[in-house]
mmCIF file of C-alpha atoms in Angstrom:
data_model
loop_
_atom_site.group_PDB
_atom_site.id
_atom_site.type_symbol
_atom_site.label_atom_id
_atom_site.label_comp_id
_atom_site.label_asym_id
_atom_site.label_seq_id
_atom_site.Cartn_x
_atom_site.Cartn_y
_atom_site.Cartn_z
ATOM 1 C CA MET Z 987 69.901 58.232 80.661
ATOM 2 C CA LEU Z 988 71.966 60.164 82.857
ATOM 3 C CA ASN Z 989 71.246 59.848 86.892
ATOM 4 C CA MET Z 990 69.280 62.930 87.773
ATOM 5 C CA THR Z 991 68.437 64.786 91.098
ATOM 6 C CA LEU Z 992 65.397 66.699 90.628
ATOM 7 C CA TYR Z 993 64.659 69.823 92.881
ATOM 8 C CA LYS Z 994 61.033 71.209 92.727
ATOM 9 C CA ALA Z 995 60.442 74.935 92.659
ATOM 10 C CA GLU Z 996 59.317 76.490 95.976
ATOM 11 C CA THR Z 997 57.454 79.226 94.239
ATOM 12 C CA PRO Z 998 56.912 78.162 90.496
ATOM 13 C CA SER Z 999 57.303 80.485 87.835
ATOM 14 C CA ASP Z 1000 57.186 80.537 84.166
ATOM 15 C CA ALA Z 1001 60.908 79.921 83.941
ATOM 16 C CA PRO Z 1002 62.225 76.878 82.187
ATOM 17 C CA PRO Z 1003 63.989 74.309 84.404
ATOM 18 C CA LEU Z 1004 67.692 74.779 85.015
ATOM 19 C CA LEU Z 1005 70.013 71.948 84.140
ATOM 20 C CA ILE Z 1006 73.390 71.841 86.194
ATOM 21 C CA ALA Z 1007 76.370 69.820 84.778
ATOM 22 C CA HIS Z 1008 79.175 69.296 87.223
ATOM 23 C CA GLY Z 1009 83.071 69.120 86.405
ATOM 24 C CA LEU Z 1010 85.586 66.381 86.187
ATOM 25 C CA PHE Z 1011 85.327 64.057 89.080
ATOM 26 C CA GLY Z 1012 82.206 65.810 90.699
ATOM 27 C CA SER Z 1013 78.731 64.606 90.836
ATOM 28 C CA ALA Z 1014 75.254 66.182 91.262
ATOM 29 C CA ARG Z 1015 75.634 65.814 94.970
ATOM 30 C CA ASN Z 1016 78.394 68.451 94.935
ATOM 31 C CA TRP Z 1017 75.733 71.040 93.856
ATOM 32 C CA GLY Z 1018 73.041 70.325 96.453
ATOM 33 C CA VAL Z 1019 73.187 73.411 98.368
ATOM 34 C CA ILE Z 1020 73.238 75.623 95.278
ATOM 35 C CA CYS Z 1021 70.352 73.621 93.636
ATOM 36 C CA ARG Z 1022 68.131 74.146 96.739
ATOM 37 C CA ARG Z 1023 68.816 77.710 96.675
ATOM 38 C CA LEU Z 1024 68.342 78.305 93.023
ATOM 39 C CA ALA Z 1025 65.046 75.995 93.122
ATOM 40 C CA GLU Z 1026 63.137 78.762 95.053
ATOM 41 C CA THR Z 1027 61.474 79.947 91.635
ATOM 42 C CA ARG Z 1028 62.106 77.138 89.020
ATOM 43 C CA LYS Z 1029 62.819 73.306 88.706
ATOM 44 C CA VAL Z 1030 66.350 72.436 89.075
ATOM 45 C CA ILE Z 1031 67.979 69.260 87.518
ATOM 46 C CA ALA Z 1032 71.462 68.197 88.652
ATOM 47 C CA VAL Z 1033 72.919 65.372 86.642
ATOM 48 C CA ASP Z 1034 75.679 63.024 87.178
ATOM 49 C CA MET Z 1035 77.659 62.992 84.051
ATOM 50 C CA ARG Z 1036 78.503 59.732 82.205
ATOM 51 C CA ASN Z 1037 81.319 57.789 84.110
ATOM 52 C CA HIS Z 1038 80.481 59.682 87.244
ATOM 53 C CA GLY Z 1039 78.289 59.030 90.248
ATOM 54 C CA GLU Z 1040 75.257 57.026 89.551
ATOM 55 C CA SER Z 1041 75.244 57.441 85.791
ATOM 56 C CA PRO Z 1042 76.383 54.801 83.273
ATOM 57 C CA TRP Z 1043 79.874 53.863 82.753
ATOM 58 C CA THR Z 1044 80.494 54.313 78.891
ATOM 59 C CA GLU Z 1045 83.346 53.488 76.421
ATOM 60 C CA THR Z 1046 83.636 57.149 75.406
ATOM 61 C CA HIS Z 1047 83.963 60.324 77.339
ATOM 62 C CA ARG Z 1048 83.686 63.066 74.601
ATOM 63 C CA TYR Z 1049 81.828 66.392 74.337
ATOM 64 C CA PRO Z 1050 79.566 65.521 71.383
ATOM 65 C CA ASP Z 1051 78.330 62.324 73.426
ATOM 66 C CA MET Z 1052 78.136 64.368 76.681
ATOM 67 C CA ALA Z 1053 76.075 66.993 74.728
ATOM 68 C CA ALA Z 1054 73.826 64.124 73.488
ATOM 69 C CA ASP Z 1055 73.239 62.898 77.033
ATOM 70 C CA LEU Z 1056 72.200 66.592 78.271
ATOM 71 C CA ALA Z 1057 69.779 66.860 75.245
ATOM 72 C CA GLU Z 1058 68.061 63.619 76.222
ATOM 73 C CA VAL Z 1059 67.550 64.763 79.719
ATOM 74 C CA ILE Z 1060 66.340 68.133 78.719
ATOM 75 C CA ALA Z 1061 63.877 66.511 76.066
ATOM 76 C CA ALA Z 1062 62.467 64.308 78.904
ATOM 77 C CA GLN Z 1063 61.834 67.411 81.065
ATOM 78 C CA GLY Z 1064 59.906 69.452 78.578
ATOM 79 C CA GLY Z 1065 62.213 70.137 75.725
ATOM 80 C CA GLN Z 1066 64.140 73.351 76.768
ATOM 81 C CA ALA Z 1067 66.195 74.434 79.737
ATOM 82 C CA ASP Z 1068 68.470 77.120 80.960
ATOM 83 C CA VAL Z 1069 71.674 75.207 81.417
ATOM 84 C CA LEU Z 1070 74.663 75.754 83.795
ATOM 85 C CA GLY Z 1071 77.931 73.887 83.334
ATOM 86 C CA HIS Z 1072 81.209 74.058 85.617
ATOM 87 C CA SER Z 1073 84.676 73.280 83.826
ATOM 88 C CA MET Z 1074 84.043 69.884 81.931
ATOM 89 C CA GLY Z 1075 80.378 70.324 82.367
ATOM 90 C CA GLY Z 1076 80.732 73.797 80.771
ATOM 91 C CA LYS Z 1077 82.243 72.376 77.758
ATOM 92 C CA ALA Z 1078 79.424 69.859 77.540
ATOM 93 C CA ALA Z 1079 76.928 72.625 77.882
ATOM 94 C CA MET Z 1080 78.696 74.585 75.140
ATOM 95 C CA ALA Z 1081 78.628 71.498 72.794
ATOM 96 C CA LEU Z 1082 75.064 71.066 73.355
ATOM 97 C CA ALA Z 1083 74.057 74.645 72.622
ATOM 98 C CA LEU Z 1084 76.213 74.493 69.607
ATOM 99 C CA THR Z 1085 75.103 71.168 68.185
ATOM 100 C CA VAL Z 1086 71.479 70.713 69.348
ATOM 101 C CA PRO Z 1087 69.354 73.628 68.500
ATOM 102 C CA GLY Z 1088 66.520 74.804 70.646
ATOM 103 C CA ARG Z 1089 67.503 72.957 73.983
ATOM 104 C CA ALA Z 1090 69.270 75.599 75.480
ATOM 105 C CA ARG Z 1091 67.598 78.941 76.223
ATOM 106 C CA ARG Z 1092 70.258 80.543 78.180
ATOM 107 C CA LEU Z 1093 73.699 79.317 79.020
ATOM 108 C CA VAL Z 1094 76.148 79.860 82.088
ATOM 109 C CA VAL Z 1095 79.475 78.575 81.512
ATOM 110 C CA ALA Z 1096 81.507 78.538 84.822
ATOM 111 C CA ASP Z 1097 85.383 78.927 84.409
ATOM 112 C CA VAL Z 1098 85.979 77.136 81.237
ATOM 113 C CA ALA Z 1099 86.532 78.394 77.551
ATOM 114 C CA PRO Z 1100 85.864 76.504 74.248
ATOM 115 C CA VAL Z 1101 89.477 75.685 73.779
ATOM 116 C CA ALA Z 1102 92.069 72.813 74.495
ATOM 117 C CA TYR Z 1103 94.346 72.920 77.256
ATOM 118 C CA SER Z 1104 97.728 71.973 77.870
ATOM 119 C CA HIS Z 1105 97.322 70.701 81.384
ATOM 120 C CA ASP Z 1106 95.692 67.463 82.347
ATOM 121 C CA GLN Z 1107 94.570 65.847 85.606
ATOM 122 C CA MET Z 1108 96.427 62.542 85.268
ATOM 123 C CA GLN Z 1109 98.016 63.082 88.644
ATOM 124 C CA ASN Z 1110 94.673 63.200 90.401
ATOM 125 C CA VAL Z 1111 93.619 60.095 88.472
ATOM 126 C CA ASP Z 1112 96.773 58.296 89.542
ATOM 127 C CA ALA Z 1113 96.231 59.299 93.087
ATOM 128 C CA MET Z 1114 92.827 57.985 93.275
ATOM 129 C CA ARG Z 1115 93.805 54.835 91.535
ATOM 130 C CA SER Z 1116 96.503 54.214 94.201
ATOM 131 C CA LEU Z 1117 93.886 53.854 96.841
ATOM 132 C CA ASP Z 1118 92.138 50.388 96.693
ATOM 133 C CA PRO Z 1119 88.794 50.912 98.190
ATOM 134 C CA ALA Z 1120 88.771 47.337 99.571
ATOM 135 C CA THR Z 1121 91.443 48.139 101.967
ATOM 136 C CA VAL Z 1122 89.793 50.744 103.968
ATOM 137 C CA ALA Z 1123 87.014 50.838 106.434
ATOM 138 C CA THR Z 1124 86.081 54.243 107.002
ATOM 139 C CA ARG Z 1125 86.563 57.584 105.043
ATOM 140 C CA GLY Z 1126 89.090 58.723 107.606
ATOM 141 C CA ASP Z 1127 91.250 55.730 106.829
ATOM 142 C CA ALA Z 1128 90.988 56.593 103.054
ATOM 143 C CA ASP Z 1129 91.963 60.089 103.719
ATOM 144 C CA ARG Z 1130 95.014 59.119 105.467
ATOM 145 C CA LYS Z 1131 95.933 56.769 102.813
ATOM 146 C CA LEU Z 1132 95.076 59.392 99.922
ATOM 147 C CA ALA Z 1133 97.109 62.078 101.963
ATOM 148 C CA GLU Z 1134 100.477 59.980 101.251
ATOM 149 C CA VAL Z 1135 100.036 60.798 97.309
ATOM 150 C CA LEU Z 1136 97.999 63.904 97.641
ATOM 151 C CA PRO Z 1137 98.652 66.479 100.192
ATOM 152 C CA ASP Z 1138 95.952 68.958 99.431
ATOM 153 C CA ALA Z 1139 93.061 68.285 101.967
ATOM 154 C CA GLY Z 1140 90.415 70.161 100.175
ATOM 155 C CA LEU Z 1141 90.941 68.083 96.938
ATOM 156 C CA ARG Z 1142 90.974 64.841 99.017
ATOM 157 C CA ALA Z 1143 87.687 65.800 100.584
ATOM 158 C CA PHE Z 1144 86.286 66.564 97.166
ATOM 159 C CA PHE Z 1145 87.434 63.319 95.611
ATOM 160 C CA LEU Z 1146 86.400 61.313 98.460
ATOM 161 C CA GLN Z 1147 82.684 62.166 98.032
ATOM 162 C CA SER Z 1148 82.992 59.702 95.243
ATOM 163 C CA LEU Z 1149 84.213 56.761 97.247
ATOM 164 C CA ASP Z 1150 81.428 54.457 98.073
ATOM 165 C CA LEU Z 1151 82.285 52.392 101.153
ATOM 166 C CA ARG Z 1152 78.673 50.968 101.367
ATOM 167 C CA ALA Z 1153 79.047 49.076 98.092
ATOM 168 C CA ASP Z 1154 79.836 45.341 98.164
ATOM 169 C CA PRO Z 1155 82.776 45.433 97.330
ATOM 170 C CA PRO Z 1156 83.546 49.223 98.148
ATOM 171 C CA ARG Z 1157 84.337 51.235 94.883
ATOM 172 C CA TRP Z 1158 85.081 54.476 93.389
ATOM 173 C CA LYS Z 1159 81.803 56.016 91.806
ATOM 174 C CA LEU Z 1160 84.271 57.445 89.165
ATOM 175 C CA ASN Z 1161 85.280 55.250 85.791
ATOM 176 C CA LEU Z 1162 88.804 56.171 86.366
ATOM 177 C CA ASP Z 1163 90.322 53.897 83.880
ATOM 178 C CA ARG Z 1164 88.001 55.331 81.115
ATOM 179 C CA LEU Z 1165 88.520 58.902 82.361
ATOM 180 C CA ALA Z 1166 92.300 58.469 82.011
ATOM 181 C CA ALA Z 1167 91.974 56.999 78.515
ATOM 182 C CA GLU Z 1168 89.817 59.887 77.478
ATOM 183 C CA MET Z 1169 91.742 62.478 79.195
ATOM 184 C CA PRO Z 1170 93.153 64.257 76.068
ATOM 185 C CA HIS Z 1171 89.606 64.533 74.770
ATOM 186 C CA ILE Z 1172 88.364 66.151 78.305
ATOM 187 C CA VAL Z 1173 90.873 68.796 78.390
ATOM 188 C CA GLY Z 1174 90.613 69.402 74.697
ATOM 189 C CA TRP Z 1175 87.727 70.694 72.539
ATOM 190 C CA PRO Z 1176 86.441 69.053 69.672
ATOM 191 C CA GLY Z 1177 86.536 71.975 67.296
ATOM 192 C CA ILE Z 1178 82.888 72.326 67.052
ATOM 193 C CA GLU Z 1179 81.720 75.377 64.951
ATOM 194 C CA GLY Z 1180 78.352 77.063 64.598
ATOM 195 C CA ARG Z 1181 76.850 79.802 66.678
ATOM 196 C CA PHE Z 1182 74.693 79.877 69.614
ATOM 197 C CA GLU Z 1183 72.794 83.034 69.595
ATOM 198 C CA GLY Z 1184 70.991 82.811 73.105
ATOM 199 C CA PRO Z 1185 72.265 85.013 76.237
ATOM 200 C CA THR Z 1186 75.389 83.387 77.653
ATOM 201 C CA LEU Z 1187 77.273 84.254 80.646
ATOM 202 C CA PHE Z 1188 80.940 83.345 81.084
ATOM 203 C CA LEU Z 1189 81.527 83.455 84.867
ATOM 204 C CA THR Z 1190 85.024 83.090 86.024
ATOM 205 C CA GLY Z 1191 87.094 83.150 89.161
ATOM 206 C CA GLU Z 1192 89.445 86.073 89.551
ATOM 207 C CA LEU Z 1193 92.283 83.996 90.636
ATOM 208 C CA SER Z 1194 91.815 81.293 87.824
ATOM 209 C CA HIS Z 1195 93.480 81.207 84.671
ATOM 210 C CA TYR Z 1196 91.155 78.972 82.638
ATOM 211 C CA VAL Z 1197 89.345 81.853 80.531
ATOM 212 C CA ARG Z 1198 92.185 84.257 79.186
ATOM 213 C CA PRO Z 1199 91.786 87.421 77.198
ATOM 214 C CA GLU Z 1200 92.980 85.544 74.142
ATOM 215 C CA HIS Z 1201 90.110 83.367 74.420
ATOM 216 C CA ARG Z 1202 87.511 86.076 74.001
ATOM 217 C CA GLU Z 1203 87.688 86.117 70.208
ATOM 218 C CA THR Z 1204 86.867 82.493 69.943
ATOM 219 C CA ILE Z 1205 84.074 82.856 72.568
ATOM 220 C CA GLN Z 1206 82.476 85.642 70.750
ATOM 221 C CA ARG Z 1207 82.678 84.045 67.585
ATOM 222 C CA LEU Z 1208 80.752 80.893 68.902
ATOM 223 C CA PHE Z 1209 78.635 82.867 71.451
ATOM 224 C CA PRO Z 1210 77.944 86.246 70.094
ATOM 225 C CA ALA Z 1211 75.676 87.229 72.903
ATOM 226 C CA ALA Z 1212 78.322 86.288 75.415
ATOM 227 C CA ARG Z 1213 78.754 88.369 78.557
ATOM 228 C CA PHE Z 1214 81.546 88.019 81.114
ATOM 229 C CA ALA Z 1215 81.631 88.435 84.918
ATOM 230 C CA GLU Z 1216 84.174 87.630 87.509
ATOM 231 C CA LEU Z 1217 83.878 86.438 91.187
ATOM 232 C CA LYS Z 1218 86.520 88.313 93.265
ATOM 233 C CA GLY Z 1219 88.852 86.118 95.391
ATOM 234 C CA ALA Z 1220 87.551 82.854 93.759
ATOM 235 C CA GLY Z 1221 89.588 80.365 91.640
ATOM 236 C CA HIS Z 1222 88.528 77.656 89.369
ATOM 237 C CA TRP Z 1223 86.261 76.046 91.961
ATOM 238 C CA LEU Z 1224 84.154 79.387 92.273
ATOM 239 C CA HIS Z 1225 80.817 77.956 93.059
ATOM 240 C CA ALA Z 1226 82.568 76.127 96.292
ATOM 241 C CA GLU Z 1227 84.565 78.916 97.201
ATOM 242 C CA LYS Z 1228 82.001 81.861 96.780
ATOM 243 C CA PRO Z 1229 78.643 80.044 96.667
ATOM 244 C CA ARG Z 1230 76.415 83.027 97.639
ATOM 245 C CA ALA Z 1231 78.183 85.461 95.146
ATOM 246 C CA PHE Z 1232 77.771 82.703 92.545
ATOM 247 C CA GLU Z 1233 74.179 82.120 93.183
ATOM 248 C CA ASP Z 1234 73.320 85.618 93.059
ATOM 249 C CA THR Z 1235 75.223 86.414 89.894
ATOM 250 C CA VAL Z 1236 73.468 83.281 88.165
ATOM 251 C CA ARG Z 1237 70.118 84.221 89.480
ATOM 252 C CA VAL Z 1238 70.386 87.806 88.149
ATOM 253 C CA PHE Z 1239 71.569 86.532 84.745
ATOM 254 C CA LEU Z 1240 68.811 83.855 84.433
ATOM 255 C CA ASP Z 1241 66.194 86.149 85.502
ATOM 256 C CA ALA Z 1242 67.055 89.098 83.213
#
């Protein structure tokens, strides 16, 4: 079972719980502020995906398996949920909706399409693997070492959220070797067919290129009730760059 963080509704409603699936190299922790705000009227469940955070490390990291992980969480929380996934988590959410009928009611897919991409994230895996957690005493030390191979301060701060210096020995909370081995599957798409008839929102960043006009035919074939919205001034990390606009858009869609 995936590691979960539960947020109880401040003012309960009849709405099903909301399950949030993070992207590659992320964790449930990254979504804490958004989870607390969305939990004003419904229970919110944020998970660490397999090979991330406190969830189990596994031999595979493929979307049918991740979909099964999410289905297991939803089954344990009452059987149906609204599902929000970003990037890798968005692909896992789409795989869930297409392959496990009845688990997802409404779907929010944040800045990703059901397609294979030509880029990968190996440069970031290599950057993190270049840092031996046992050689640093503080997060500042880790940041300075990581800066030698990764100049982007924002990315370093994001990745270092998954560095556990309190563990004995210190470790990355990311199964970097397995993520590297499975990278073609992570940036790919397993060719899942079928249809999810439920309301689906594809929410993208204006400055991102992950969801292109040429992807719409595929999206609408698999998700015939798809709607599209764009956050102005946001890139791929739209929930971090424009959190209030992101929350407001998600809330309006889920409550419609």
